[in-house]
PDB file of C-alpha atoms in Angstrom:
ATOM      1  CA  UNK A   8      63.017-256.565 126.289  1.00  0.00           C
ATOM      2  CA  UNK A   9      59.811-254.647 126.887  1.00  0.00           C
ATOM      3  CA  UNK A  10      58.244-252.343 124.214  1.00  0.00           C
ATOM      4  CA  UNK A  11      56.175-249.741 126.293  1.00  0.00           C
ATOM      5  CA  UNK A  12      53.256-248.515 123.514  1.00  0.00           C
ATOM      6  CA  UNK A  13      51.006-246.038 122.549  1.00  0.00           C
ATOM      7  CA  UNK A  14      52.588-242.903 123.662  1.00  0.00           C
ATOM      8  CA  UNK A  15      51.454-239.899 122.230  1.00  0.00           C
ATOM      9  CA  UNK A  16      52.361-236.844 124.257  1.00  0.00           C
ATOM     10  CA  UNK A  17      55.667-235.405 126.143  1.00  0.00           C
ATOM     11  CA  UNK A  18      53.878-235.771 129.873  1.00  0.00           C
ATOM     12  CA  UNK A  19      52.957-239.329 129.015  1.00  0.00           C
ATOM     13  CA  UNK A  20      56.625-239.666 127.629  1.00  0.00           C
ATOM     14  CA  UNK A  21      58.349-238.301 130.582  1.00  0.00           C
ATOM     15  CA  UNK A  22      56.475-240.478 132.801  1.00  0.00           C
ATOM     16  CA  UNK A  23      57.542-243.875 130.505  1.00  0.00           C
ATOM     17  CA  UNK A  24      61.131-243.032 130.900  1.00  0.00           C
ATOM     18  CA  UNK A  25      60.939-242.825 134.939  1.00  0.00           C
ATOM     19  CA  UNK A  26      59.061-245.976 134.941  1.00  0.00           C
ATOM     20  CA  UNK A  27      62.050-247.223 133.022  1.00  0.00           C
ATOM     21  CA  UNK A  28      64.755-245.695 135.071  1.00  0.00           C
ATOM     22  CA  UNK A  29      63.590-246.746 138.337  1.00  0.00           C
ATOM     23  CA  UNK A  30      62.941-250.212 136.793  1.00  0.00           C
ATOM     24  CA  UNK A  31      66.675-250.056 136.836  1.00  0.00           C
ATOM     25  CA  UNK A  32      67.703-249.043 139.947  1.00  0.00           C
ATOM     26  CA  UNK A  33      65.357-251.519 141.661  1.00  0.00           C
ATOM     27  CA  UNK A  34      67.496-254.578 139.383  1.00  0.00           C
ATOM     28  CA  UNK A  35      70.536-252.675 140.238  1.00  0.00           C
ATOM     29  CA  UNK A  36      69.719-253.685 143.854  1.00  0.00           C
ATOM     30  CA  UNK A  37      68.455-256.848 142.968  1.00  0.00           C
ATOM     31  CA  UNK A  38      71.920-257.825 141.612  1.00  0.00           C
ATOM     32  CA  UNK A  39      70.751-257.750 137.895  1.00  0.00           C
ATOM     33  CA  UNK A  40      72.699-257.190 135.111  1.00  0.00           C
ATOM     34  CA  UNK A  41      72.286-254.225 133.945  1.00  0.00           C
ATOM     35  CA  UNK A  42      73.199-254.632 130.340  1.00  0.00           C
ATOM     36  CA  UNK A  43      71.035-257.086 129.285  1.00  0.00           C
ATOM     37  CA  UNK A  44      67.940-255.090 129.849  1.00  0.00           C
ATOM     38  CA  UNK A  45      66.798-253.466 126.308  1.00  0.00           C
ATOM     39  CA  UNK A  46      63.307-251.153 126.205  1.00  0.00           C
ATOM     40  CA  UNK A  47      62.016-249.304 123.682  1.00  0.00           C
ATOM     41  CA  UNK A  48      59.211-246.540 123.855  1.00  0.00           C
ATOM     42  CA  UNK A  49      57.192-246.794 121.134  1.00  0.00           C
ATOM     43  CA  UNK A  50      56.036-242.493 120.064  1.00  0.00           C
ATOM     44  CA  UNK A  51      53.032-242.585 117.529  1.00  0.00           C
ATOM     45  CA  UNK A  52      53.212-240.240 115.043  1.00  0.00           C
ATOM     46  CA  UNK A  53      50.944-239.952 112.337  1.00  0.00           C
ATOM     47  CA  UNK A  54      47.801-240.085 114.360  1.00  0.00           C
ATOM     48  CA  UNK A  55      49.077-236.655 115.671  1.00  0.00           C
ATOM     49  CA  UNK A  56      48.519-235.167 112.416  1.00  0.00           C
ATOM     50  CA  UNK A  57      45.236-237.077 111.607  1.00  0.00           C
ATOM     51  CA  UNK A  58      43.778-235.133 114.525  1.00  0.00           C
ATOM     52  CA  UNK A  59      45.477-231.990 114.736  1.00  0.00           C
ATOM     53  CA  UNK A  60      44.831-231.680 110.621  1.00  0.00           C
ATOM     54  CA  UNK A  61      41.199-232.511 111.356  1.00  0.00           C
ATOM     55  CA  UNK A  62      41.113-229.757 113.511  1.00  0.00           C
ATOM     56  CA  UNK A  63      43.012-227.570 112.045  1.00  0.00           C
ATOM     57  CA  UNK A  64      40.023-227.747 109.076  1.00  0.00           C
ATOM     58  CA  UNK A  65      37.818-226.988 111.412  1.00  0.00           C
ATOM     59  CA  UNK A  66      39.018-223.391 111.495  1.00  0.00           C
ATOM     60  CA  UNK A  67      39.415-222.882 107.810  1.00  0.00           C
ATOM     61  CA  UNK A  68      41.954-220.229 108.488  1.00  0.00           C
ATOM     62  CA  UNK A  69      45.369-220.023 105.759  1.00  0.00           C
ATOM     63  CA  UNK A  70      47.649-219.890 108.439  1.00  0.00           C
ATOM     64  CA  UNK A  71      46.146-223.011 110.430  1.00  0.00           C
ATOM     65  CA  UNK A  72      46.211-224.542 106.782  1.00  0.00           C
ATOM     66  CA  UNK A  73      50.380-223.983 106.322  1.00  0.00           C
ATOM     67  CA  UNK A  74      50.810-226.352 109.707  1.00  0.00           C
ATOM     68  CA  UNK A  75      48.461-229.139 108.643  1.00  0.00           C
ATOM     69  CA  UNK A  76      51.077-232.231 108.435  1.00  0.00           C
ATOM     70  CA  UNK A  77      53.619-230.365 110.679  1.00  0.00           C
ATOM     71  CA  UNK A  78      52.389-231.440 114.237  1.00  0.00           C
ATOM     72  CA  UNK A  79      53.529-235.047 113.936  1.00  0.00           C
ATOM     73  CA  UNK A  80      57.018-234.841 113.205  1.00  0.00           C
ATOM     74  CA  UNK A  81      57.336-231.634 115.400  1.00  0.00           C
ATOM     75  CA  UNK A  82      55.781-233.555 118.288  1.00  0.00           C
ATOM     76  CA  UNK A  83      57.884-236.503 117.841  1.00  0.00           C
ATOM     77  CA  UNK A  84      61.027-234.040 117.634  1.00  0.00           C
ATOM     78  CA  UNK A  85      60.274-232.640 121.199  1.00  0.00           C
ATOM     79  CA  UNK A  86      59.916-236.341 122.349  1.00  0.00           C
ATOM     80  CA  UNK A  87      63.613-236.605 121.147  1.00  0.00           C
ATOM     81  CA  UNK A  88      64.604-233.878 123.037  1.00  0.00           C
ATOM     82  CA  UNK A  89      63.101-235.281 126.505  1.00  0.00           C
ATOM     83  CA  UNK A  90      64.833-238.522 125.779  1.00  0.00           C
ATOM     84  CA  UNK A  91      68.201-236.868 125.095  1.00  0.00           C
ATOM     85  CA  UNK A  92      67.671-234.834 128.430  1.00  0.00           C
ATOM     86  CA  UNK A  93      66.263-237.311 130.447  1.00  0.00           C
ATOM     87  CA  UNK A  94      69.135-239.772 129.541  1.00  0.00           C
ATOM     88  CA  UNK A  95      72.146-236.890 130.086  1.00  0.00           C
ATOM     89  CA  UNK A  96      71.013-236.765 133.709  1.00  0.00           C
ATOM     90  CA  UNK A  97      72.792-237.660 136.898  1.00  0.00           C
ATOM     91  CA  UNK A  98      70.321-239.974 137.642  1.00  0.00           C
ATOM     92  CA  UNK A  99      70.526-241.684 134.527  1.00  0.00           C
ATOM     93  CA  UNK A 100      74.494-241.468 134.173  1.00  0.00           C
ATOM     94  CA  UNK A 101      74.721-243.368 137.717  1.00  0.00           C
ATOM     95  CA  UNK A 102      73.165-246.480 135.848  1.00  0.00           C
ATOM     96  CA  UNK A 103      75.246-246.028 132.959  1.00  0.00           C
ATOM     97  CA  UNK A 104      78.352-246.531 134.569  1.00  0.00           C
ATOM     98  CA  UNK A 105      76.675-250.069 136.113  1.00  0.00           C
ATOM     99  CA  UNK A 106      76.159-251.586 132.209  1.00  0.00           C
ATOM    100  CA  UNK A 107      72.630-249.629 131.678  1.00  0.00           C
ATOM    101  CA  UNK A 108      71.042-249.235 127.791  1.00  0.00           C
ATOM    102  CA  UNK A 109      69.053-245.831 127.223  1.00  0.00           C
ATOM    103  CA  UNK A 110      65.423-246.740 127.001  1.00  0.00           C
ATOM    104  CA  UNK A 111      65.537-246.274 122.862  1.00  0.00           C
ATOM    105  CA  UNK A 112      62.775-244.187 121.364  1.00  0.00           C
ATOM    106  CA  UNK A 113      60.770-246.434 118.764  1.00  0.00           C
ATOM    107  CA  UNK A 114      58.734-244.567 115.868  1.00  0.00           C
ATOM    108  CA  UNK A 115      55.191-245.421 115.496  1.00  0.00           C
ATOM    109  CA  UNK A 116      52.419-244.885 113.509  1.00  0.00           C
ATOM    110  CA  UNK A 117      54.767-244.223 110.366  1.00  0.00           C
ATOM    111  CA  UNK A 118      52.653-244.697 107.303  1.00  0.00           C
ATOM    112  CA  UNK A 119      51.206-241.635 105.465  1.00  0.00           C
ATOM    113  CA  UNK A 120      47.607-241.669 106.007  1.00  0.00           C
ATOM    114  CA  UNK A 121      47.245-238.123 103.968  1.00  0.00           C
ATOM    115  CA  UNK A 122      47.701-239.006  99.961  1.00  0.00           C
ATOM    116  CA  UNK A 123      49.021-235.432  99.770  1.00  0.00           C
ATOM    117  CA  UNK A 124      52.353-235.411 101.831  1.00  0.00           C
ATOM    118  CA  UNK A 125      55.318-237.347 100.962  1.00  0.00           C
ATOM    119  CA  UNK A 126      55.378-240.886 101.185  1.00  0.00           C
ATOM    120  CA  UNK A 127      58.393-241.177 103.307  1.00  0.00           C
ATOM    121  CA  UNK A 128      58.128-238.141 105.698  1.00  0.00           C
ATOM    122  CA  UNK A 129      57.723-239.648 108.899  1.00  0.00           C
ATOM    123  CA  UNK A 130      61.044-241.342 108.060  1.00  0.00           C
ATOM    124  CA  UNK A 131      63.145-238.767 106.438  1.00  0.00           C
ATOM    125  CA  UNK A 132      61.984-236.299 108.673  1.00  0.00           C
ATOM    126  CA  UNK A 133      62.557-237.841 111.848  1.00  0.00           C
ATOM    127  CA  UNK A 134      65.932-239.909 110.896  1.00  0.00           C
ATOM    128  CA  UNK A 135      68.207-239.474 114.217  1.00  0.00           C
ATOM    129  CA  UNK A 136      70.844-241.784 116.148  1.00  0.00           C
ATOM    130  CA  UNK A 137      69.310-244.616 118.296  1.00  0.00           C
ATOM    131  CA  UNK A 138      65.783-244.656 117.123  1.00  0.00           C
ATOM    132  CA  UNK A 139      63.700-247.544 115.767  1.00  0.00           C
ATOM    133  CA  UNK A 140      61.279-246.638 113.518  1.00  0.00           C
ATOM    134  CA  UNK A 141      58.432-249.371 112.492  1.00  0.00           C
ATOM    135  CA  UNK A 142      57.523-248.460 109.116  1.00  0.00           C
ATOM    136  CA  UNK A 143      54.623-250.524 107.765  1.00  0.00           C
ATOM    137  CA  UNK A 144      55.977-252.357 104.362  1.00  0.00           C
ATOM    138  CA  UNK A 145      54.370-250.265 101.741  1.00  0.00           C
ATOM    139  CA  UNK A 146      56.425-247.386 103.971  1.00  0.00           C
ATOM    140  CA  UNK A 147      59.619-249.570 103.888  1.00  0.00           C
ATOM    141  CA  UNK A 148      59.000-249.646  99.584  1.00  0.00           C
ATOM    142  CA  UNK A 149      58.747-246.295  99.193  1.00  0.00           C
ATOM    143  CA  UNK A 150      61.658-245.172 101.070  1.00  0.00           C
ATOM    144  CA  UNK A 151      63.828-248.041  99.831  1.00  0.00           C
ATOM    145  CA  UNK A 152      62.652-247.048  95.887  1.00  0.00           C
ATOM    146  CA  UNK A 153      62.922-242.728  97.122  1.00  0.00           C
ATOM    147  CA  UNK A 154      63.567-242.227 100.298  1.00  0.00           C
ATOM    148  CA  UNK A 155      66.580-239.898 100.931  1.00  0.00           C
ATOM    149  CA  UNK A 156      68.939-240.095 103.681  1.00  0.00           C
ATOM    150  CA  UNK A 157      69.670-236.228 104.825  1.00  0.00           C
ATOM    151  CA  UNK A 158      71.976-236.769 108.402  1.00  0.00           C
ATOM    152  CA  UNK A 159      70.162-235.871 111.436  1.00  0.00           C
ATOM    153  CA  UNK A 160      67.014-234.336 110.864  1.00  0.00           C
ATOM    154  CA  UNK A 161      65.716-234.429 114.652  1.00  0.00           C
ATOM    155  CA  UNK A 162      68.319-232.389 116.800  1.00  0.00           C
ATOM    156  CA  UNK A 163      69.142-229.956 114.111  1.00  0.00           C
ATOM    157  CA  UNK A 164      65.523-229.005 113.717  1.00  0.00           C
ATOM    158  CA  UNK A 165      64.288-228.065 117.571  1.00  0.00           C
ATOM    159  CA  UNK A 166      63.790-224.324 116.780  1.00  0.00           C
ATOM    160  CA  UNK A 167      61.660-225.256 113.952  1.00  0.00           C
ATOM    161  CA  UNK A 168      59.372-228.032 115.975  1.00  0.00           C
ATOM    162  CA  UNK A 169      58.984-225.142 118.604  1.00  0.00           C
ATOM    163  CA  UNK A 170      57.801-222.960 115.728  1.00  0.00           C
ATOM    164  CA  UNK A 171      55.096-225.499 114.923  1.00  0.00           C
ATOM    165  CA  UNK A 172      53.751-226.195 118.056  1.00  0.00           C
ATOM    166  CA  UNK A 173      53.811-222.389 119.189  1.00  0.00           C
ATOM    167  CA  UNK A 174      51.953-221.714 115.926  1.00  0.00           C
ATOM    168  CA  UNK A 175      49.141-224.523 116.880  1.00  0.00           C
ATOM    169  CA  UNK A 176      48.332-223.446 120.428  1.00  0.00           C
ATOM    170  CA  UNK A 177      47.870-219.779 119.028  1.00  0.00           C
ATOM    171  CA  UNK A 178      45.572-221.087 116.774  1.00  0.00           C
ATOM    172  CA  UNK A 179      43.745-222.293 119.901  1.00  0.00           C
ATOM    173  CA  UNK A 180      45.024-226.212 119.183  1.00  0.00           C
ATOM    174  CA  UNK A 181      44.736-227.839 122.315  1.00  0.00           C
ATOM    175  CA  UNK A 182      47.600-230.151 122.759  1.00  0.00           C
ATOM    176  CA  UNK A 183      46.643-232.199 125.777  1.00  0.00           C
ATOM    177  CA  UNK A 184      42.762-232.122 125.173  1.00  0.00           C
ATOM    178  CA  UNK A 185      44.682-233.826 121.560  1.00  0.00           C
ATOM    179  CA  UNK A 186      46.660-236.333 123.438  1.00  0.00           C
ATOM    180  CA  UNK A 187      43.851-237.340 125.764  1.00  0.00           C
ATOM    181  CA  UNK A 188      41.463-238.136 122.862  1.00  0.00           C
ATOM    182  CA  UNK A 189      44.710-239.933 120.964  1.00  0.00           C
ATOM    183  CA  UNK A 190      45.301-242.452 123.901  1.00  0.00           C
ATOM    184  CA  UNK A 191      41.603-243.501 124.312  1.00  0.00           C
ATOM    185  CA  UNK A 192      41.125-244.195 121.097  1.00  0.00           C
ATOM    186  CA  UNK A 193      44.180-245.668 121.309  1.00  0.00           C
ATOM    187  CA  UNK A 194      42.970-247.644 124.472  1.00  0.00           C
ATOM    188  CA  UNK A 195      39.705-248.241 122.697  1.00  0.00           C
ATOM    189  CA  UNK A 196      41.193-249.940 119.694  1.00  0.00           C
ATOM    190  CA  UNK A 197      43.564-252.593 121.862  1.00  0.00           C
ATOM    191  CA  UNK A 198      41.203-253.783 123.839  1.00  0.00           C
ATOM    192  CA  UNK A 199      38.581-254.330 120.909  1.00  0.00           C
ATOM    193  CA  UNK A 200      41.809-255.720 118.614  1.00  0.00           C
ATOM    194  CA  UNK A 201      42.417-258.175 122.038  1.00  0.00           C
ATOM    195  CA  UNK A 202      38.444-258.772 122.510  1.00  0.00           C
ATOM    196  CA  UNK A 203      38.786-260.251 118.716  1.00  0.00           C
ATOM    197  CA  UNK A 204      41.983-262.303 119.329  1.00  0.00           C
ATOM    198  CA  UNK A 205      40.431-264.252 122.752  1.00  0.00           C
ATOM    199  CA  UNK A 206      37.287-264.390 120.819  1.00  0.00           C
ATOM    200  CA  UNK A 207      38.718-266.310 117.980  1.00  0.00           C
ATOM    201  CA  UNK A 208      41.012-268.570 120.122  1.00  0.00           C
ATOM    202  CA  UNK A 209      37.932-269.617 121.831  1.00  0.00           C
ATOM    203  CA  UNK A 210      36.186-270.607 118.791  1.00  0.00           C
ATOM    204  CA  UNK A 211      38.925-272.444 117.287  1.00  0.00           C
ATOM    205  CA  UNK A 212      39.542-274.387 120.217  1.00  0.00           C
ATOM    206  CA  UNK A 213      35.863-275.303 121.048  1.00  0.00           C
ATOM    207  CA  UNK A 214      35.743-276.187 117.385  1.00  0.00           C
ATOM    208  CA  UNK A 215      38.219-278.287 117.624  1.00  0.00           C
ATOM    209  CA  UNK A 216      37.079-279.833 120.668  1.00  0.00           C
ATOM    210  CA  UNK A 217      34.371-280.690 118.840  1.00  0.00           C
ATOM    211  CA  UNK A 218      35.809-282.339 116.633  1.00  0.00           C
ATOM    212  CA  UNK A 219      37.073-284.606 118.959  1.00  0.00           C
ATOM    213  CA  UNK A 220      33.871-285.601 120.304  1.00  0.00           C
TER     214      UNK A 220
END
C-alpha cells in the first residue's frame, strides 16, 4: 500500500494519479495481481487556507474577506473532481476489469488552524464516497461530540468550488505561485522532521554503545 503525500494542487494531483495508473499497467504485465494493490493520495487542505487567508489580508478588500476559509475545501473539491474523471477513463476502466482499486483520495491537513471557523469543516464539508480523511484527534472529538453528517457534500457542490476559486484569481490570488510556496515548505519541513529522526537514532545508539563499553 503506498500513501503518495503532500499534494497540494490539481497539476501536482493529476500527475500522482498517472504515476499510479501506469504503476498498474507495468504489474499488469508483470503478472501481478491487480487487486491487492491499495494507494492513497494524500490532498492537504488546511494549509490552503492558511496561505490563501494570509493573502487574502494582505488586500484588505470586503470581498477578498467573504472567501477567507473557502479556498481549502473548494480546492480539495476540484481534486475530487479530477479523481472521479481520471478514474471514469478508458484507460483506467481497462485495469478495472483486470482486479484494479481506484487510487483513493486521502484528506490531509484536517485540523482547524483558524479559531474562527467551525471545528469540523474540513470534515463536514468535504464528506464524499471513497475518501480517507486523517483528522488529528482533537478533530476526531469534535466531530464525534458535533459533527453532522449532511450526504455528499463534494460532488453536489462543484458550481460553488468554481465560484470560489474564480472569485480568488480575480482578486489577483495566484494559485500556482500558492501551490509552489505550499510544497516547499512542505518539502522543507520533511526533510528537517527526517534530519531530527536520523539525528536522534544516532544518538541513542552511540549512547548505547557506550554503554557497552
Amino acid at each position: 500500500s503506498v500513501n503518495v503525500t503532500l499534494i497540494f494542487g490539481l497539476g501536482r494531483y493529476d500527475g500522482v494519479m498517472d504515476a499510479y495508473l501506469e504503476g498498474l499497467e507495468k504489474a499488469k504485465d508483470n503478472g501481478h495481481d491487480l487487486s491487492k494493490i491499495h494507494s492513497v493520495a494524500s490532498f492537504f487542505v488546511s494549509r490552503v487556507d492558511t496561505e490563501i487567508d494570509k493573502r487574502l489580508d494582505a488586500l484588505g478588500d470586503p470581498q477578498a474577506g467573504n472567501l477567507k476559509g473557502k479556498a481549502g475545501v473548494a480546492n480539495a473539491r476540484h481534486a475530487y473532481r479530477a479523481y472521479e474523471e481520471k478514474f471514469a477513463g478508458e484507460r483506467f476502466q481497462a485495469l478495472k476489469a483486470a482486479g484494479a482499486n481506484t487510487q483513493r483520495p486521502l484528506w490531509a491537513s484536517t485540523g482547524v488552524k483558524n479559531p474562527e471557523y467551525r471545528d469540523t469543516m474540513y470534515v463536514t464539508d468535504l464528506l464524499v464516497a471513497n475518501v480517507v480523511n486523517t483528522m488529528p484527534e482533537k478533530t476526531l472529538q469534535a466531530f464525534a461530540d458535533h459533527g453532522e453528517v449532511l450526504g455528499d457534500q463534494v460532488t453536489t457542490k462543484y458550481a460553488e468550488a468554481d465560484q470560489v476559486m474564480g472569485d480568488l484569481a480575480k482578486l489577483g490570488i495566484e494559485y500556482d505561485d500558492v501551490i509552489a510556496v505550499l510544497e516547499r515548505e512542505g518539502v522543507d519541513k520533511f526533510v528537517k522532521s527526517w534530519d531530527d529522526l536520523v539525528t536522534t537514532v544516532r544518538e541513542q545508539l552511540e549512547a548505547a554503545a557506550g554503554s557497552k563499553q
